[in-house]
Amino acid sequence: MTAPATGAVRRRVTVRGTVQGVGFRPFVHRLATELALAGFVSNTASGVLIEVEGPPDGVADFCDRLTAEPPPLATVTGVGFEDLPVTGAESTFGIRSTDRSPGSTLLPPDTATCPDCLRELADPADRRHRHPFVTCTHCGPRFTIATGMPYDRAVTTMAGFPMCAACAREYGDPLDRRFHAQPVACPDCGPRLRLVPAPGSEVRPAQGAEALASARALLATGRIVAVKGLGGYHLACDATDARAVDTLRTRKARGGKPFAVMCAELDDVRRIADLSASERAALTGSRRPIVLLRRRGEAGALAPGVCPGSPHVGVMLPYTPVHTLLLGLPGDPPGPRVLVMTSGNRSGEPIVTDDDEALTRLAGLADAWLAHGRPITSPCDDSLLRVRPDGTEQVLRRSRGYVPRPLRLPVPVRPALAVGGDLKNALCLGAGEQAWFGPHIGDMGDLTTLEAARRADAHLRRLTGVSPEVVAADRHPGYHSTRWAARLAGHAPVTVQHHHAHIASAMAEHGLDGTTPVIGVAFDGTGYGDDGTVWGGEILLADYTGFRRYARLSPAPLPGGDAGVANPCRLALARLWAAGLPWDADLPCVSACAPRELALLQRQLSGELACVPTSSMGRLFDAVSSLLGVCHRAGYEAQAALELEAAAASAWGADGSAYAFADGLDPAPLLGALVADLRRGTPAAVLAARFHRAVARAVAAICRRARQDTGLATVALSGGVFANALLEEECARLLTEDGFAVLRHGEVPPNDGGLALGQLVVAAHLRQEE
């Protein structure tokens, strides 16, 4: 400060980060008023602009507390200060209207209902008692209602709900918790619930409180209700009603894939699953993801069809007022305390958001629809994570609660869009030192998912102000996402090898600048290799500019290509054939196939007909699962590997031995040992545990050899196989004990949901090299 200590000073403060839609301007107003300072605060397209004037000590205190005491949902990434001439133009501190100049700022994700709003929801004396859309500056929808930036009510889907006088007073009162809360509403002026019965149903249509009571009653009698949430519709039913769960599974054609459940409160969670302190924190935080928990031995009161064959259950707590009311407030009639809450779609399609579309796309699945009039601008599925024993989190699906919060890049990139892969698709938009993931889209197999990707791309561009100059995609020539990327770019996109992208994703998440390569362990199901074969069991020496394939799993034929993945028994027979082991009739994978199927497969393998070689570690897990009699036919992606992991986990502490690979990653001797022990009557669970340890020890041994050859001492573990908790933990333990720095995924999924981040940073470096 250049002004004398006794005189007034004026300072301009620019704040960047997630500072809109989180009560930042009200916080600034209250702080300045408390310190008796004059000036103003305004949202701009690049963040928040503040000019503050008053005594030097007061201005200095204001600047210190601005970053030390931000609102709970705010994230400050940068603050700029500039001394200005004193104007004396203001006698008080005010909030100015939003500046709509070009630029970009950060919008917060949707967050769970805060404790203050929950108290109002349950308070009969409060005017928002049982209001299904109660919200304030500390909670509620943001990303899924925003139509543009800077964030203001006029650019949200709440623009169609004019505030009543009471809400307008709260919105304009700097001392109120709802000051400039854009989704603010009440029963008099906000969206309304409505219940729409299925055609021909005896259920009566209903509005408002009656609609919610009717939906709850339907769930209590075993019906399936499509419930509109923050980012789309769920299909809900009573998770303790076996008939209702089986009906939902059949209608949705879900096979044996586990359902997620929503519990009314933590006591209900504890009845069905074990819960650590870290898992409790993940469940109750503002993001409210689905958390994978270990089921209690007796499975509590859950119907068997909720998560068949899995030792885990995906659990979440209510995150909207509608959910809280649906599960019941104190004094409500008895109703379900645990609901199946699965995405409102048919298998393979994106989640439904539009009300009219819901009535057609979910016809035949739901008995009724609990809808409301607030439009959803962007589909946003529930996020999914697991908590490791050390308390760190591994996100497996990054969507609601995380999107669109940016990731900081370790290296600057030109404005670019990376379109990810065809499975678990999520887009990533980057510019400078920031990257924004879009919400989970799913599998890019039809026009509806491609349209969902197009909308996600457009929404991200509107919210960030980024216009991509580069489009990056997977190198697989047959991917829908790659062809779409070519249409977006108007020419061939920058293509990135699948497993290189996986390793680059882990490097970027951990802030590596890429000047030193890492030993990358990329294990997944399938990925297009540079030699035209299917890769997936790769040890790469990689940085952002390129990679060298240091080692790989010995290949075996993949009969039928991708179509053969649904038949682990055929993968097991192909692996035995590649290892020179006979198809004896006593082996489970042989007996699982009909004689005609065996003969056809024999001709395929002998004649190399429709048998692309694969080094996929995921396919080896599938093969071993069938070889041990665990899973012969997969009804959903990775079912065989998941059930093999579950078997191994049940015997993990009972047997510490392991099989061995030959020549790094040749599984032939391992398969022979498995067959021999199987014939000795060793339990399949013990064999599964030995197999997991064998893979982890082989990884550690190859990484040691790579360190000797190259001097590299950092290992990145990436790819969908590392969603396997047993394998990831064992690899990390062995490598850490060996002195390696181990990069494991946290907020960025290890599976293809994190692929786009790697594509983004690799594409940026490839363009720079050009």
XYZ file of N, CA and C in Angstrom, residues 49-127:
237
model
N -15.339 -10.215 -9.550
C -14.609 -8.951 -9.484
C -15.052 -8.194 -8.242
N -14.077 -7.728 -7.449
C -14.365 -6.984 -6.222
C -13.553 -5.696 -6.251
N -14.191 -4.606 -5.880
C -13.446 -3.384 -5.557
C -13.839 -2.994 -4.144
N -12.833 -2.798 -3.312
C -13.079 -2.554 -1.905
C -12.289 -1.324 -1.463
N -12.915 -0.488 -0.621
C -12.304 0.776 -0.220
C -12.539 0.990 1.273
N -11.488 1.478 1.958
C -11.599 1.748 3.380
C -10.238 1.863 4.020
N -10.181 1.772 5.347
C -8.902 1.878 6.045
C -7.943 0.770 5.614
N -6.646 1.038 5.549
C -5.675 0.031 5.099
C -5.768 -1.273 5.883
N -5.891 -1.194 7.206
C -5.957 -2.421 7.991
C -7.196 -3.238 7.641
N -8.330 -2.558 7.439
C -9.561 -3.252 7.094
C -9.477 -3.914 5.732
N -8.904 -3.210 4.742
C -8.758 -3.779 3.409
C -7.813 -4.985 3.444
N -6.722 -4.869 4.208
C -5.779 -5.985 4.323
C -6.439 -7.194 4.979
N -7.222 -6.950 6.038
C -7.935 -8.035 6.714
C -8.924 -8.695 5.751
N -9.629 -7.870 4.991
C -10.591 -8.378 4.008
C -9.898 -9.318 3.024
N -8.762 -8.910 2.483
C -8.058 -9.727 1.489
C -7.559 -11.036 2.090
N -7.122 -11.009 3.341
C -6.660 -12.241 3.994
C -7.807 -13.221 4.204
N -8.933 -12.707 4.710
C -10.059 -13.585 5.044
C -10.814 -14.074 3.818
N -10.659 -13.351 2.709
C -11.356 -13.715 1.469
C -11.015 -15.142 1.039
N -9.754 -15.524 1.157
C -9.344 -16.869 0.755
C -9.280 -17.843 1.914
N -9.245 -17.319 3.138
C -9.159 -18.212 4.307
C -10.527 -18.714 4.768
N -11.612 -18.003 4.433
C -12.930 -18.344 4.960
C -13.993 -18.416 3.852
N -13.710 -19.055 2.706
C -14.709 -19.058 1.630
C -15.907 -19.930 1.977
N -17.023 -19.779 1.256
C -18.188 -20.641 1.477
C -17.835 -22.110 1.249
N -18.624 -23.033 1.800
C -18.264 -24.449 1.762
C -18.091 -25.029 0.363
N -18.853 -24.566 -0.618
C -18.769 -25.148 -1.953
C -17.810 -24.400 -2.872
N -17.193 -23.337 -2.387
C -16.291 -22.548 -3.233
C -14.901 -23.172 -3.273
N -14.252 -23.040 -4.428
C -12.852 -23.439 -4.581
C -12.129 -22.299 -5.276
N -11.230 -21.637 -4.567
C -10.489 -20.503 -5.123
C -9.187 -21.022 -5.722
N -9.005 -20.802 -7.026
C -7.790 -21.266 -7.695
C -6.809 -20.138 -7.979
N -7.260 -18.891 -7.862
C -6.350 -17.777 -8.101
C -6.964 -16.462 -7.649
N -6.119 -15.576 -7.123
C -6.570 -14.256 -6.677
C -5.578 -13.223 -7.187
N -6.108 -12.155 -7.807
C -5.258 -11.066 -8.262
C -5.594 -9.775 -7.521
N -4.588 -8.971 -7.217
C -4.775 -7.712 -6.485
C -4.206 -6.559 -7.306
N -4.923 -5.441 -7.253
C -4.446 -4.236 -7.948
C -4.880 -3.009 -7.144
N -3.910 -2.170 -6.775
C -4.228 -0.932 -6.059
C -4.808 0.093 -7.033
N -5.864 0.770 -6.579
C -6.559 1.768 -7.402
C -6.605 3.100 -6.667
N -6.858 4.183 -7.388
C -7.065 5.471 -6.708
C -8.357 5.429 -5.890
N -8.345 6.063 -4.742
C -9.548 6.164 -3.921
C -10.560 7.040 -4.642
N -11.811 6.584 -4.675
C -12.849 7.357 -5.372
C -13.817 8.035 -4.420
N -14.090 7.399 -3.272
C -15.088 7.932 -2.353
C -16.481 7.898 -2.935
N -16.677 7.104 -4.027
C -17.962 7.107 -4.735
C -19.038 6.327 -3.987
N -18.632 5.352 -3.156
C -19.627 4.535 -2.455
C -19.524 4.765 -0.949
N -20.655 4.753 -0.307
C -20.650 4.855 1.158
C -20.884 3.491 1.793
N -21.356 2.536 1.017
C -21.600 1.172 1.512
C -21.054 0.183 0.489
N -21.211 -1.089 0.804
C -20.751 -2.150 -0.102
C -21.975 -2.790 -0.760
N -21.932 -2.985 -2.082
C -23.094 -3.521 -2.784
C -22.739 -4.657 -3.726
N -23.786 -5.331 -4.198
C -23.645 -6.382 -5.201
C -24.170 -5.849 -6.528
N -23.331 -5.854 -7.539
C -23.727 -5.354 -8.846
C -24.221 -6.496 -9.727
N -24.933 -6.154 -10.771
C -25.453 -7.160 -11.692
C -24.299 -7.840 -12.418
N -24.592 -9.027 -12.931
C -23.566 -9.850 -13.551
C -23.064 -9.243 -14.856
N -21.749 -9.240 -15.013
C -21.124 -8.807 -16.261
C -21.184 -9.953 -17.268
N -21.716 -9.715 -18.454
C -21.884 -10.776 -19.435
C -20.862 -10.702 -20.574
N -19.687 -10.176 -20.273
C -18.640 -10.136 -21.296
C -18.110 -11.542 -21.548
N -17.464 -11.776 -22.709
C -16.968 -13.124 -23.018
C -15.907 -13.568 -22.019
N -15.765 -14.879 -21.904
C -14.780 -15.441 -20.979
C -15.332 -16.699 -20.361
N -14.675 -17.190 -19.336
C -15.159 -18.408 -18.693
C -14.828 -18.382 -17.223
N -15.667 -19.028 -16.454
C -15.396 -19.240 -15.041
C -15.814 -20.661 -14.719
N -15.758 -21.053 -13.471
C -15.999 -22.433 -13.104
C -17.334 -22.569 -12.392
N -18.143 -23.486 -12.872
C -19.444 -23.756 -12.284
C -19.313 -24.925 -11.329
N -19.911 -24.854 -10.145
C -19.809 -25.984 -9.216
C -20.682 -27.152 -9.641
N -20.360 -28.347 -9.187
C -21.219 -29.502 -9.440
C -22.514 -29.406 -8.635
N -23.471 -30.259 -8.970
C -24.660 -30.417 -8.138
C -24.237 -31.043 -6.809
N -24.847 -30.588 -5.722
C -24.475 -31.107 -4.409
C -25.711 -31.516 -3.617
N -25.492 -32.355 -2.625
C -26.586 -32.906 -1.826
C -27.225 -31.832 -0.950
N -28.474 -32.058 -0.590
C -29.211 -31.146 0.285
C -28.437 -30.915 1.575
N -28.256 -29.654 1.951
C -27.460 -29.326 3.137
C -28.285 -29.534 4.410
N -27.639 -29.604 5.590
C -28.370 -29.819 6.849
C -29.415 -28.754 7.143
N -29.130 -27.475 6.810
C -30.114 -26.416 7.068
C -31.380 -26.632 6.253
N -31.225 -27.002 4.995
C -32.406 -27.245 4.157
C -33.155 -28.494 4.609
N -32.428 -29.502 5.064
C -33.096 -30.707 5.567
C -33.920 -30.399 6.810
N -33.390 -29.507 7.661
C -34.155 -29.115 8.849
C -35.449 -28.401 8.446
N -35.361 -27.525 7.469
C -36.560 -26.828 6.996
C -37.558 -27.816 6.383
N -37.045 -28.770 5.648
C -37.900 -29.758 5.002
C -38.755 -30.511 6.008
N -38.181 -30.775 7.186
C -38.869 -31.573 8.202
C -39.603 -30.734 9.241
N -39.528 -29.411 9.144
C -40.112 -28.533 10.161
C -41.517 -28.090 9.740
N -42.573 -28.557 10.437
C -43.942 -28.170 10.054
C -44.191 -26.663 10.127
N -43.367 -25.954 10.901
C -43.564 -24.510 11.038
C -42.883 -23.712 9.927
N -42.058 -24.366 9.127
C -41.321 -23.666 8.083
C -42.141 -23.615 6.798
N -42.031 -22.524 6.065
C -42.855 -22.397 4.861
C -42.391 -23.350 3.749
